[in-house]
PDB file of C-alpha atoms and ligand atoms in Angstrom:
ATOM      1  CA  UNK A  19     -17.933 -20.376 -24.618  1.00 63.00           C
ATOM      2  CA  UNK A  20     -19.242 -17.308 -26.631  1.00 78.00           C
ATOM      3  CA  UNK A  21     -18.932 -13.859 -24.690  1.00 84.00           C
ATOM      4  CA  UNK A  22     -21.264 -11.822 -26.581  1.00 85.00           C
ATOM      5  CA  UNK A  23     -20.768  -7.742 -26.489  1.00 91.00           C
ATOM      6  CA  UNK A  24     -23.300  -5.012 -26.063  1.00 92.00           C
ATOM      7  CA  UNK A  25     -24.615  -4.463 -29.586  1.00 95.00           C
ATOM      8  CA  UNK A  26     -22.265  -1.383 -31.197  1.00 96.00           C
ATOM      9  CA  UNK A  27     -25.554  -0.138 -33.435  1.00 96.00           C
ATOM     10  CA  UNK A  28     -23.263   1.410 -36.302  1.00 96.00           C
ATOM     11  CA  UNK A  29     -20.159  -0.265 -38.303  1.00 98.00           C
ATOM     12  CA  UNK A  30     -17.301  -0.485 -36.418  1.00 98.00           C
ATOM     13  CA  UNK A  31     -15.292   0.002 -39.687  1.00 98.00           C
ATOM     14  CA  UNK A  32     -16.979   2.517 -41.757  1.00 97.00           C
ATOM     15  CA  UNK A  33     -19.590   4.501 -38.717  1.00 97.00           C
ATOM     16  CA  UNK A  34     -22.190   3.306 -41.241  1.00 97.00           C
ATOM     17  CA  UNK A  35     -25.674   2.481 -39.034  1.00 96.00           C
ATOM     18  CA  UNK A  36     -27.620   2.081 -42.291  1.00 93.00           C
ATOM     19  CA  UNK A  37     -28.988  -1.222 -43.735  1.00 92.00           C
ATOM     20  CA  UNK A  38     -28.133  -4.712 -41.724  1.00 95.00           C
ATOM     21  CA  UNK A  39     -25.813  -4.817 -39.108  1.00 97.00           C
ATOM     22  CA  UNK A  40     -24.456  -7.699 -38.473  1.00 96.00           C
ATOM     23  CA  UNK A  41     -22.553  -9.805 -35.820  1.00 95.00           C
ATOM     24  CA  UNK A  42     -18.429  -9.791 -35.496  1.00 94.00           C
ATOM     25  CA  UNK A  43     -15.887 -12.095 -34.596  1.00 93.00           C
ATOM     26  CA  UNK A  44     -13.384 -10.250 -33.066  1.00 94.00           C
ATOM     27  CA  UNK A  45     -10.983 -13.382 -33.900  1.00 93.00           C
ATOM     28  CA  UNK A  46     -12.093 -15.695 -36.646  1.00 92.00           C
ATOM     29  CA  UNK A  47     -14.684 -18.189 -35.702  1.00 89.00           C
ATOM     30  CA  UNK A  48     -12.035 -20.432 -37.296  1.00 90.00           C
ATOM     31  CA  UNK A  49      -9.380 -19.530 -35.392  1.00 92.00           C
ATOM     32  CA  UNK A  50     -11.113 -20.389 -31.780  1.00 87.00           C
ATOM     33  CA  UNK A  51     -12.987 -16.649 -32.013  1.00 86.00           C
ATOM     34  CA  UNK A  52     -15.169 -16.214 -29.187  1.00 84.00           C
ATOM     35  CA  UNK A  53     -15.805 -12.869 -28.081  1.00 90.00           C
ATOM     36  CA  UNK A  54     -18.731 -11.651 -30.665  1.00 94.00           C
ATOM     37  CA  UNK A  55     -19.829  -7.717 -31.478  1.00 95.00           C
ATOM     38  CA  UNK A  56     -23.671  -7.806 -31.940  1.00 96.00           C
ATOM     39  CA  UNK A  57     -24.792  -5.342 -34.743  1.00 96.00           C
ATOM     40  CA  UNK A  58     -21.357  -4.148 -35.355  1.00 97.00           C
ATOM     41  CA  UNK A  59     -20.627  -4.674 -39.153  1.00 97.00           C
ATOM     42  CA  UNK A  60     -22.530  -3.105 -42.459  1.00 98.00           C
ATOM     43  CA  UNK A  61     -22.967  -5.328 -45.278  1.00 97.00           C
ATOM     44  CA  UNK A  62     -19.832  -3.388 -47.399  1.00 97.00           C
ATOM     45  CA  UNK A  63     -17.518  -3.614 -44.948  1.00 98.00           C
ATOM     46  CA  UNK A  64     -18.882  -7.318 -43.535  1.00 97.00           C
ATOM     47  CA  UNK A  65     -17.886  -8.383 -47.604  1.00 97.00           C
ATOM     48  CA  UNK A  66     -14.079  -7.031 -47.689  1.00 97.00           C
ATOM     49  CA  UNK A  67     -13.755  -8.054 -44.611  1.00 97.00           C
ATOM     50  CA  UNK A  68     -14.642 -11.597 -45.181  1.00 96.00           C
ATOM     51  CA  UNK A  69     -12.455 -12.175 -48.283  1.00 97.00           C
ATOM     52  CA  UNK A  70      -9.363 -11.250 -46.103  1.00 97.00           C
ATOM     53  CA  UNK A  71     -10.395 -13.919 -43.393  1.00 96.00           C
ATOM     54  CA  UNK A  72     -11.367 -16.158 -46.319  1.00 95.00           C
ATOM     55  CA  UNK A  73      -7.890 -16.022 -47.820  1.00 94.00           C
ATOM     56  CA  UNK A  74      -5.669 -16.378 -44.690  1.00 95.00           C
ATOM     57  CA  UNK A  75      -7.952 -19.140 -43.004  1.00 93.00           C
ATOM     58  CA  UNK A  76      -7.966 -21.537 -46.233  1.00 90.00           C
ATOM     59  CA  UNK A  77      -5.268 -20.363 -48.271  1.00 89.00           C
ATOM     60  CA  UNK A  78      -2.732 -19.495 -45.772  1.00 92.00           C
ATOM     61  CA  UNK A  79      -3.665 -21.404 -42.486  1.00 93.00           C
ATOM     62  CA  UNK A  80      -6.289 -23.948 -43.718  1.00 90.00           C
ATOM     63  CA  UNK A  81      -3.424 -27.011 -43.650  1.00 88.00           C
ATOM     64  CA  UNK A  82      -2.373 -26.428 -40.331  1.00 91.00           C
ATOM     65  CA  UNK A  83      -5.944 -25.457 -39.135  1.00 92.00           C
ATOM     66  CA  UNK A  84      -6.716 -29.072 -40.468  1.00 89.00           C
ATOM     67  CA  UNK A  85      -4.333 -31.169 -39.004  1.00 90.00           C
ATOM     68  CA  UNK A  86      -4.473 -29.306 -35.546  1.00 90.00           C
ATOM     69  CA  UNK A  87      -8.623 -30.286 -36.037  1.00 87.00           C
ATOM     70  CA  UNK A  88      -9.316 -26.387 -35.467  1.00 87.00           C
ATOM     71  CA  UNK A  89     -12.802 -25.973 -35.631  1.00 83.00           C
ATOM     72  CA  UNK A  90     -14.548 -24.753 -39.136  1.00 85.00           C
ATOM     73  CA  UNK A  91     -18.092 -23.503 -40.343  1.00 84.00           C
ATOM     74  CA  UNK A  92     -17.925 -25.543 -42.659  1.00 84.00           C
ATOM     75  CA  UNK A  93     -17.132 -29.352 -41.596  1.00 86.00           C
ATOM     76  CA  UNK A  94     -18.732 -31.198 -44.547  1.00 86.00           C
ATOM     77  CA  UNK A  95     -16.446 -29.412 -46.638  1.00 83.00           C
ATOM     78  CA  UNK A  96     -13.139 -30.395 -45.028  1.00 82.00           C
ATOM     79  CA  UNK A  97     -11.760 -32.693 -47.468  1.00 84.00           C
ATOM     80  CA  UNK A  98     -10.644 -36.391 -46.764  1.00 88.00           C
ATOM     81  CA  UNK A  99      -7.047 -35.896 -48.483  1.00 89.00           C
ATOM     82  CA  UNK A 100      -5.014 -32.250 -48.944  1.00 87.00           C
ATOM     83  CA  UNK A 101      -3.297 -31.920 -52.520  1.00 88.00           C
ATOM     84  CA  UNK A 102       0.317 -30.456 -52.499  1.00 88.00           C
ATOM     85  CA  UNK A 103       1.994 -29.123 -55.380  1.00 89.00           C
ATOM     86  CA  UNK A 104       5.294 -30.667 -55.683  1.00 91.00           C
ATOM     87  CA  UNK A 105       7.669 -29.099 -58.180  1.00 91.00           C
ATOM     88  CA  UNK A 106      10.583 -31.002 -59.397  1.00 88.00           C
ATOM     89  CA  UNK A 107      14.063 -30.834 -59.827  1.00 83.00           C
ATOM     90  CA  UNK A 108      13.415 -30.607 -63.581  1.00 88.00           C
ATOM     91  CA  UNK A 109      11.163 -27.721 -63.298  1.00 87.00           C
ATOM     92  CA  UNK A 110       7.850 -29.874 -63.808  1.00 91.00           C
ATOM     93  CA  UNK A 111       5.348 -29.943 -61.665  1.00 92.00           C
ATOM     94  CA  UNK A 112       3.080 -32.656 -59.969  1.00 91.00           C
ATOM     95  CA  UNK A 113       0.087 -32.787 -57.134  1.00 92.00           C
ATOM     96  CA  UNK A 114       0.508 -35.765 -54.307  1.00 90.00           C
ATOM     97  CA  UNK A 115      -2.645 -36.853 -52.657  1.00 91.00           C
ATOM     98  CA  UNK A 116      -2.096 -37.434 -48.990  1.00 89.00           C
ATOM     99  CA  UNK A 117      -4.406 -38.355 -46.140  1.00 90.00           C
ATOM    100  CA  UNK A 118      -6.045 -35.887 -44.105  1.00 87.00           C
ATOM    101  CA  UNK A 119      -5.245 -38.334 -41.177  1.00 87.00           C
ATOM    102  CA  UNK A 120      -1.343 -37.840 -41.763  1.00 88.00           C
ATOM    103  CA  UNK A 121      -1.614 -34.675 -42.284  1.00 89.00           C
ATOM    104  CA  UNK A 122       1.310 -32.895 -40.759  1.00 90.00           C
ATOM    105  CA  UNK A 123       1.428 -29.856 -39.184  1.00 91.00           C
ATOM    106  CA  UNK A 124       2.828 -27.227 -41.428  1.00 89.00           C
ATOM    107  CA  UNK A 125       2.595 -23.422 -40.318  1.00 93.00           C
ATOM    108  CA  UNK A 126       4.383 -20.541 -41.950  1.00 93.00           C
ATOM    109  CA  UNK A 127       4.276 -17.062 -41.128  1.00 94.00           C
ATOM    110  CA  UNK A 128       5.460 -13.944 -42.240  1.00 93.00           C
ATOM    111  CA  UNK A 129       8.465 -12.025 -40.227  1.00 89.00           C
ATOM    112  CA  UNK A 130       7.600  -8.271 -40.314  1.00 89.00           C
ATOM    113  CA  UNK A 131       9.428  -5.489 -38.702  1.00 86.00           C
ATOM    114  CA  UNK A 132       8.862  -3.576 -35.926  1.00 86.00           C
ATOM    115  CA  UNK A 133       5.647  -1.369 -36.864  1.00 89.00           C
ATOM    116  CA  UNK A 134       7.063   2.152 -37.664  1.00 86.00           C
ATOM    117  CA  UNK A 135       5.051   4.046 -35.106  1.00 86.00           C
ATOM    118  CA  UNK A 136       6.338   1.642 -32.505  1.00 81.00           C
ATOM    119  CA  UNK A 137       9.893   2.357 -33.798  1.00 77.00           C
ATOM    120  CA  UNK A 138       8.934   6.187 -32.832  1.00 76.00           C
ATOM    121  CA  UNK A 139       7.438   5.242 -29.534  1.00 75.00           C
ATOM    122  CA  UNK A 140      10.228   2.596 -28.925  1.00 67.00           C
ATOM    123  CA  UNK A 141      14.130   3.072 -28.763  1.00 64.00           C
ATOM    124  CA  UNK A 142      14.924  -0.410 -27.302  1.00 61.00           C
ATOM    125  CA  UNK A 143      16.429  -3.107 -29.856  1.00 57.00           C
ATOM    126  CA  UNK A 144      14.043  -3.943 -32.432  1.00 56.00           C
ATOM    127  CA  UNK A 145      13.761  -6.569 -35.222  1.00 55.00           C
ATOM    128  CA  UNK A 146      14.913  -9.541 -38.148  1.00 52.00           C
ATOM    129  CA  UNK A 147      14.501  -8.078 -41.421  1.00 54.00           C
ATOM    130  CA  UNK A 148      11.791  -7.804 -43.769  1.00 60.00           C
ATOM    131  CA  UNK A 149      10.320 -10.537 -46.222  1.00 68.00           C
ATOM    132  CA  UNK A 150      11.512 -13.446 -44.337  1.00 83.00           C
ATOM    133  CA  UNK A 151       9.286 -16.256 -43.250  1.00 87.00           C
ATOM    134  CA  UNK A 152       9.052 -18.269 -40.234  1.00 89.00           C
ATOM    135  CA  UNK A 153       8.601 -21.882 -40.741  1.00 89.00           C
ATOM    136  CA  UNK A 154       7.325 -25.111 -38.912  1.00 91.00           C
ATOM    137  CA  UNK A 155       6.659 -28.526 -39.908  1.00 90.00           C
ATOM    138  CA  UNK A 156       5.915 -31.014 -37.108  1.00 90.00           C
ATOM    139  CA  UNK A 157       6.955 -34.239 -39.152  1.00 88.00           C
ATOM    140  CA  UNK A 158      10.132 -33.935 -41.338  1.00 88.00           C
ATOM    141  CA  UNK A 159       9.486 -37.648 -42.596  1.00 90.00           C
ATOM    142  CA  UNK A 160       6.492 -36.834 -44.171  1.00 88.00           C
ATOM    143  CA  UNK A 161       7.570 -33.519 -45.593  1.00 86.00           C
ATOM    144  CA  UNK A 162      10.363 -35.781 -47.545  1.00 88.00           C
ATOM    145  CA  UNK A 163       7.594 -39.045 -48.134  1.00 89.00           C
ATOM    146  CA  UNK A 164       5.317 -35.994 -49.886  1.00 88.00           C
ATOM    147  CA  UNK A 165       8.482 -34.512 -51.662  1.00 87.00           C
ATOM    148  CA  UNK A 166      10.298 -37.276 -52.436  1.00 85.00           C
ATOM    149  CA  UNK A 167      13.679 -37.426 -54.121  1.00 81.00           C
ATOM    150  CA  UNK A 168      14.870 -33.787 -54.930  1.00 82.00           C
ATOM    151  CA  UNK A 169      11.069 -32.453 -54.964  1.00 85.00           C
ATOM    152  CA  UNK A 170      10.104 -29.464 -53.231  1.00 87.00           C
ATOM    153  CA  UNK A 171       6.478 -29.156 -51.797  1.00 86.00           C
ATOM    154  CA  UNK A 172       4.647 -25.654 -51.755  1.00 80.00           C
ATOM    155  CA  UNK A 173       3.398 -25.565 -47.850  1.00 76.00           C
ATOM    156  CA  UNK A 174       1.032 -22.376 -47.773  1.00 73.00           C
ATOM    157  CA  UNK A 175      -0.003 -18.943 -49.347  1.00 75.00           C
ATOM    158  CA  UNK A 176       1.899 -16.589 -47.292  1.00 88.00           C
ATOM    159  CA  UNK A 177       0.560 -12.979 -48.178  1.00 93.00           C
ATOM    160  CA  UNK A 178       1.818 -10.522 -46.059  1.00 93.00           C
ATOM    161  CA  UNK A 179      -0.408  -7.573 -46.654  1.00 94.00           C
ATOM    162  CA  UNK A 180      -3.311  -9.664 -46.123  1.00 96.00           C
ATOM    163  CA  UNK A 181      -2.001 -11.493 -43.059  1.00 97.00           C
ATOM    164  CA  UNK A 182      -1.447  -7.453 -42.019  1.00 97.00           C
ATOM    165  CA  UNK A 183      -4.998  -6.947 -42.440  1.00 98.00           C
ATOM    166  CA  UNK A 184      -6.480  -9.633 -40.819  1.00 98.00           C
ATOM    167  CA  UNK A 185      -4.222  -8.472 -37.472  1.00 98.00           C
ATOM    168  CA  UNK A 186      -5.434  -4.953 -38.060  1.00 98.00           C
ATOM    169  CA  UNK A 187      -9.265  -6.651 -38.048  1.00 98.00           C
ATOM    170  CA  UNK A 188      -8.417  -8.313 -34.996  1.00 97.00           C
ATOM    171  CA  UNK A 189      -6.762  -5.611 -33.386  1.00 97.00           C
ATOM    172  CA  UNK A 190      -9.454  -3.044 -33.936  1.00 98.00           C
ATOM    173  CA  UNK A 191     -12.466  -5.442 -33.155  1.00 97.00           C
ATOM    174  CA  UNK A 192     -10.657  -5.792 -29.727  1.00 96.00           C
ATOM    175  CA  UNK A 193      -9.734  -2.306 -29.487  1.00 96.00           C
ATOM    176  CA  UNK A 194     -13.973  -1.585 -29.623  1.00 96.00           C
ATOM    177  CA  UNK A 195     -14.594  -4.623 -27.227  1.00 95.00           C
ATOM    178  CA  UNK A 196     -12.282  -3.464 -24.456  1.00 94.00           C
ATOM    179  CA  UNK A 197     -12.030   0.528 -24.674  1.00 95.00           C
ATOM    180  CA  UNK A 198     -15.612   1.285 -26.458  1.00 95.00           C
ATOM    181  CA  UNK A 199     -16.068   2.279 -30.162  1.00 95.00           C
ATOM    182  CA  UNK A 200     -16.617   6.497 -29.147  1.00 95.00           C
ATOM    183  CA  UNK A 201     -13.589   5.850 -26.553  1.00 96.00           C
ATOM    184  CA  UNK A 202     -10.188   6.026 -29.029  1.00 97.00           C
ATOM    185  CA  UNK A 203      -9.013   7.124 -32.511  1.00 97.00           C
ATOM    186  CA  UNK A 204      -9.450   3.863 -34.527  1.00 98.00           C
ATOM    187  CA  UNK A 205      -6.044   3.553 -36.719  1.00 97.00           C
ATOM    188  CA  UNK A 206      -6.496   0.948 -39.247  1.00 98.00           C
ATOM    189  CA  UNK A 207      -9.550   0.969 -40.269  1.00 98.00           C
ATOM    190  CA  UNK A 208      -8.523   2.111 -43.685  1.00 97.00           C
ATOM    191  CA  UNK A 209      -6.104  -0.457 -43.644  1.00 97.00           C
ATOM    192  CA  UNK A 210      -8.716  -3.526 -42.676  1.00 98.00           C
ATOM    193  CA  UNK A 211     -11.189  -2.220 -45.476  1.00 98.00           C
ATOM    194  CA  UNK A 212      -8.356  -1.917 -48.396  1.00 97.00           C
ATOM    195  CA  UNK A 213      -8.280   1.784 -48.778  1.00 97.00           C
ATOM    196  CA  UNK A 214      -4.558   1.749 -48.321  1.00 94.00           C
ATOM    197  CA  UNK A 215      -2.297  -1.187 -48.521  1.00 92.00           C
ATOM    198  CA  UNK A 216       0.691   0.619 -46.132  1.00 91.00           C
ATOM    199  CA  UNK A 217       0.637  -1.411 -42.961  1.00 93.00           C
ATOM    200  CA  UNK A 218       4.249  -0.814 -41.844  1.00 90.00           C
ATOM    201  CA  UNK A 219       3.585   2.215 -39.561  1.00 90.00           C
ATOM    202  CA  UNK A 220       0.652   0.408 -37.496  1.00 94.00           C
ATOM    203  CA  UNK A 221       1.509  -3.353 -37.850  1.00 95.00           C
ATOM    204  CA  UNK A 222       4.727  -4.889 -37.271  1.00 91.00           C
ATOM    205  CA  UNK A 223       6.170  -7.848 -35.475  1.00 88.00           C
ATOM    206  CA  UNK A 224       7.560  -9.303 -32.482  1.00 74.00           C
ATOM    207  CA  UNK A 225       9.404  -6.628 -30.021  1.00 68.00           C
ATOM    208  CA  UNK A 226      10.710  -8.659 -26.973  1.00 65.00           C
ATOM    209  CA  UNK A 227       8.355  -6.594 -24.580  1.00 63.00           C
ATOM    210  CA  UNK A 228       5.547  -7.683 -26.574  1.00 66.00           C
ATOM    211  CA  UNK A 229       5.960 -11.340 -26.230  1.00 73.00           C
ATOM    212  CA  UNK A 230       3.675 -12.885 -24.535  1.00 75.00           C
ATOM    213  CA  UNK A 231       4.417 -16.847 -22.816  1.00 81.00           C
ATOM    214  CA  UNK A 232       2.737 -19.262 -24.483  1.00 81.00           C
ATOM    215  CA  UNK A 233      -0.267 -21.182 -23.614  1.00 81.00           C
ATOM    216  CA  UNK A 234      -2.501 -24.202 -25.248  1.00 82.00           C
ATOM    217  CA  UNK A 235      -5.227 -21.363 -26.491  1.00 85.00           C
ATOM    218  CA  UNK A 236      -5.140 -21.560 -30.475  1.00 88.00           C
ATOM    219  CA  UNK A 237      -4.620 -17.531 -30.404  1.00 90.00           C
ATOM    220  CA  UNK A 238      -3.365 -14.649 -27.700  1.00 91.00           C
ATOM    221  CA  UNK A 239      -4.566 -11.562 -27.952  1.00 92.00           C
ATOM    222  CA  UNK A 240      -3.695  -8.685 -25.532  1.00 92.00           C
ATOM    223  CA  UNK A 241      -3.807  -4.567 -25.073  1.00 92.00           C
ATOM    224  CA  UNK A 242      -0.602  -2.472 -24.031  1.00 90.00           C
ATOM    225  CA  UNK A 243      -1.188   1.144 -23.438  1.00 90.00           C
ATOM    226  CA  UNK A 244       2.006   3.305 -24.291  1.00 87.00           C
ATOM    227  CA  UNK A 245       2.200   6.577 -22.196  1.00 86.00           C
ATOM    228  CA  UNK A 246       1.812   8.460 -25.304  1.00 87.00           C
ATOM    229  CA  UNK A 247      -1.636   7.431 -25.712  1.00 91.00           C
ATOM    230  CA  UNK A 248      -1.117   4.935 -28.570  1.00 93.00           C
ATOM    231  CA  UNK A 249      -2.932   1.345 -27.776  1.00 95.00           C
ATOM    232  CA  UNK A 250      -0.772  -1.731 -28.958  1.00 94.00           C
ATOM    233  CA  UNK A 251      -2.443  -4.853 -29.347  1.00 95.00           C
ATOM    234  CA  UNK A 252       0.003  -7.776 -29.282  1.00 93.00           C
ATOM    235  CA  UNK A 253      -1.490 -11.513 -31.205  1.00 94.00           C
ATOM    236  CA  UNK A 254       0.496 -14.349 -30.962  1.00 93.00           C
ATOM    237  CA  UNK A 255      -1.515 -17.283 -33.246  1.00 94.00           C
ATOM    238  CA  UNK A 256      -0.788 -20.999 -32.496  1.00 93.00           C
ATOM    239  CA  UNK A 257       1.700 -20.113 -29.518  1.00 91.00           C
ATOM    240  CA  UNK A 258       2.040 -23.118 -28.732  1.00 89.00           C
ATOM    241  CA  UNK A 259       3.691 -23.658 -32.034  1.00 91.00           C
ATOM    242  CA  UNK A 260       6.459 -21.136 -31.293  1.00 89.00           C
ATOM    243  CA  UNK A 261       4.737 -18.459 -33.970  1.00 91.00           C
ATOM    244  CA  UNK A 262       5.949 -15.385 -33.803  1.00 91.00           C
ATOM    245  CA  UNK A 263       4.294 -12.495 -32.058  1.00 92.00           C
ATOM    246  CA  UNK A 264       2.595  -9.423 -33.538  1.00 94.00           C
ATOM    247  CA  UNK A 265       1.741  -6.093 -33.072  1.00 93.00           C
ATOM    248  CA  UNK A 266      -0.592  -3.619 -34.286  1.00 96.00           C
ATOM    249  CA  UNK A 267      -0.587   0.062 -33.490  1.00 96.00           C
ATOM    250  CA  UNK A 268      -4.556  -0.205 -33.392  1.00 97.00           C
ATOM    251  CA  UNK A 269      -5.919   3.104 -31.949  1.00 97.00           C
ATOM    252  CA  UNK A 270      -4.980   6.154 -29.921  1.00 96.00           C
ATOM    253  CA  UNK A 271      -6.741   7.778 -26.654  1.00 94.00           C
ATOM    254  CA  UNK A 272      -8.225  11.023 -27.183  1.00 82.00           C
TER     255      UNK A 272
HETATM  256 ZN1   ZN B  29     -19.080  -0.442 -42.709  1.00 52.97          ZN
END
């Protein structure tokens, strides 16, 4: 069920409160997003952020969001059969039809280290290293059927700056939902709308503390106030899939 917000009246990304303000998912309608910002996005900001959702819900995640039947805005346009590029032993390349039906579940995700500022705040243990990818396929048989003999099948568009951007979306929207918009020192917003790509120092991943224990929801999101003042919001996506856990050093307390 939707839990709508009061309205915000000014861009929670840019301060903007001229022209149309619209409505925000906090989490992606297509990833189970229920908790809704009335009047909280200008029509700049509402674009940029929209490609970034765009690209990591059907490049990135649209596969597994199929075969798990995650809901879509779009369900006329959910194809009846997913193409996979399958490149060969030979170096050529082919695409293999298969059935939305047997569709396994496929998820990869990126494996980012701790976020700098929580390597400041943080002197504990921390993390695997950078550019590595975490990987899950539900149905090995089918990964080899697709493949077959000596192929290899491309699984999903893993871009880790964008993936970083749509936490930082997430993580701000719920900063503004739980602590008010006038309440903290937003910290990514220049990340979220592209006016730097550096999101090492705010967005990182898994710390043990920061774990969370899984449940059946498609998507976990939670605050953690550090005595220092800095907010970290922890989002674990398909935990029930074993995904990894992420943080994002989203905003400060005056
Ligand atoms: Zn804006």
């Amino acid at each position: 069920m939707a839990v709508a917000y009061k309205p915000v009246w000014k861009c929670i990304y840019c301060g903007s409160r001229e022209g149309v303000l619209s409505k925000e998912h906090i989490v992606p309608f297509g990833l189970g997003g229920d908790r809704i910002l009335p009047r909280a996005s200008c029509e700049d900001c509402r674009e940029k952020t929209r490609k970034i959702e765009e690209f990591c819900l059907r490049n990135h995640l649209g596969n597994t969001r199929m075969a798990l039947g995650v809901q879509t805005r779009h369900p006329k346009e959910r194809p009846t059969e997913v193409r996979f590029e399958v490149s060969e032993g030979d170096g050529s390349t082919r695409v293999e039809k298969w059935p939305i039906e047997r569709l396994p579940v496929f998820l990869v995700m990126p494996v980012y280290p701790a976020a700098k500022r929580l390597h400041d705040l943080w002197d504990g243990p921390l993390n695997p290293p950078n550019g590595t990818e975490w990987l899950y396929i539900s149905d090995q048989e089918a990964l080899k059927e697709i493949s077959g003999d000596g192929g290899a099948v491309k699984i999903g568009s893993v871009d880790f700056n964008t993936f970083a951007k749509l936490l930082a979306k997430i993580a701000h929207g719920f900063l503004v939902c739980e602590l008010g918009i006038d309440n903290f020192q937003p910290l990514v917003t220049e990340l979220v709308l592209g006016k730097t790509d550096e999101y090492w120092p705010w967005v990182g991943g898994t710390v043990d503390w920061l774990i969370p224990e899984p449940t059946e929801d498609l998507i976990q999101v939670h605050s953690y106030h550090h005595k220092s003042g800095y907010v970290v919001v922890r989002i674990r996506i398909f935990p029930n899939l074993g995904a990894p856990t992420y943080h994002v050093v989203a905003g400060k307390i005056y």
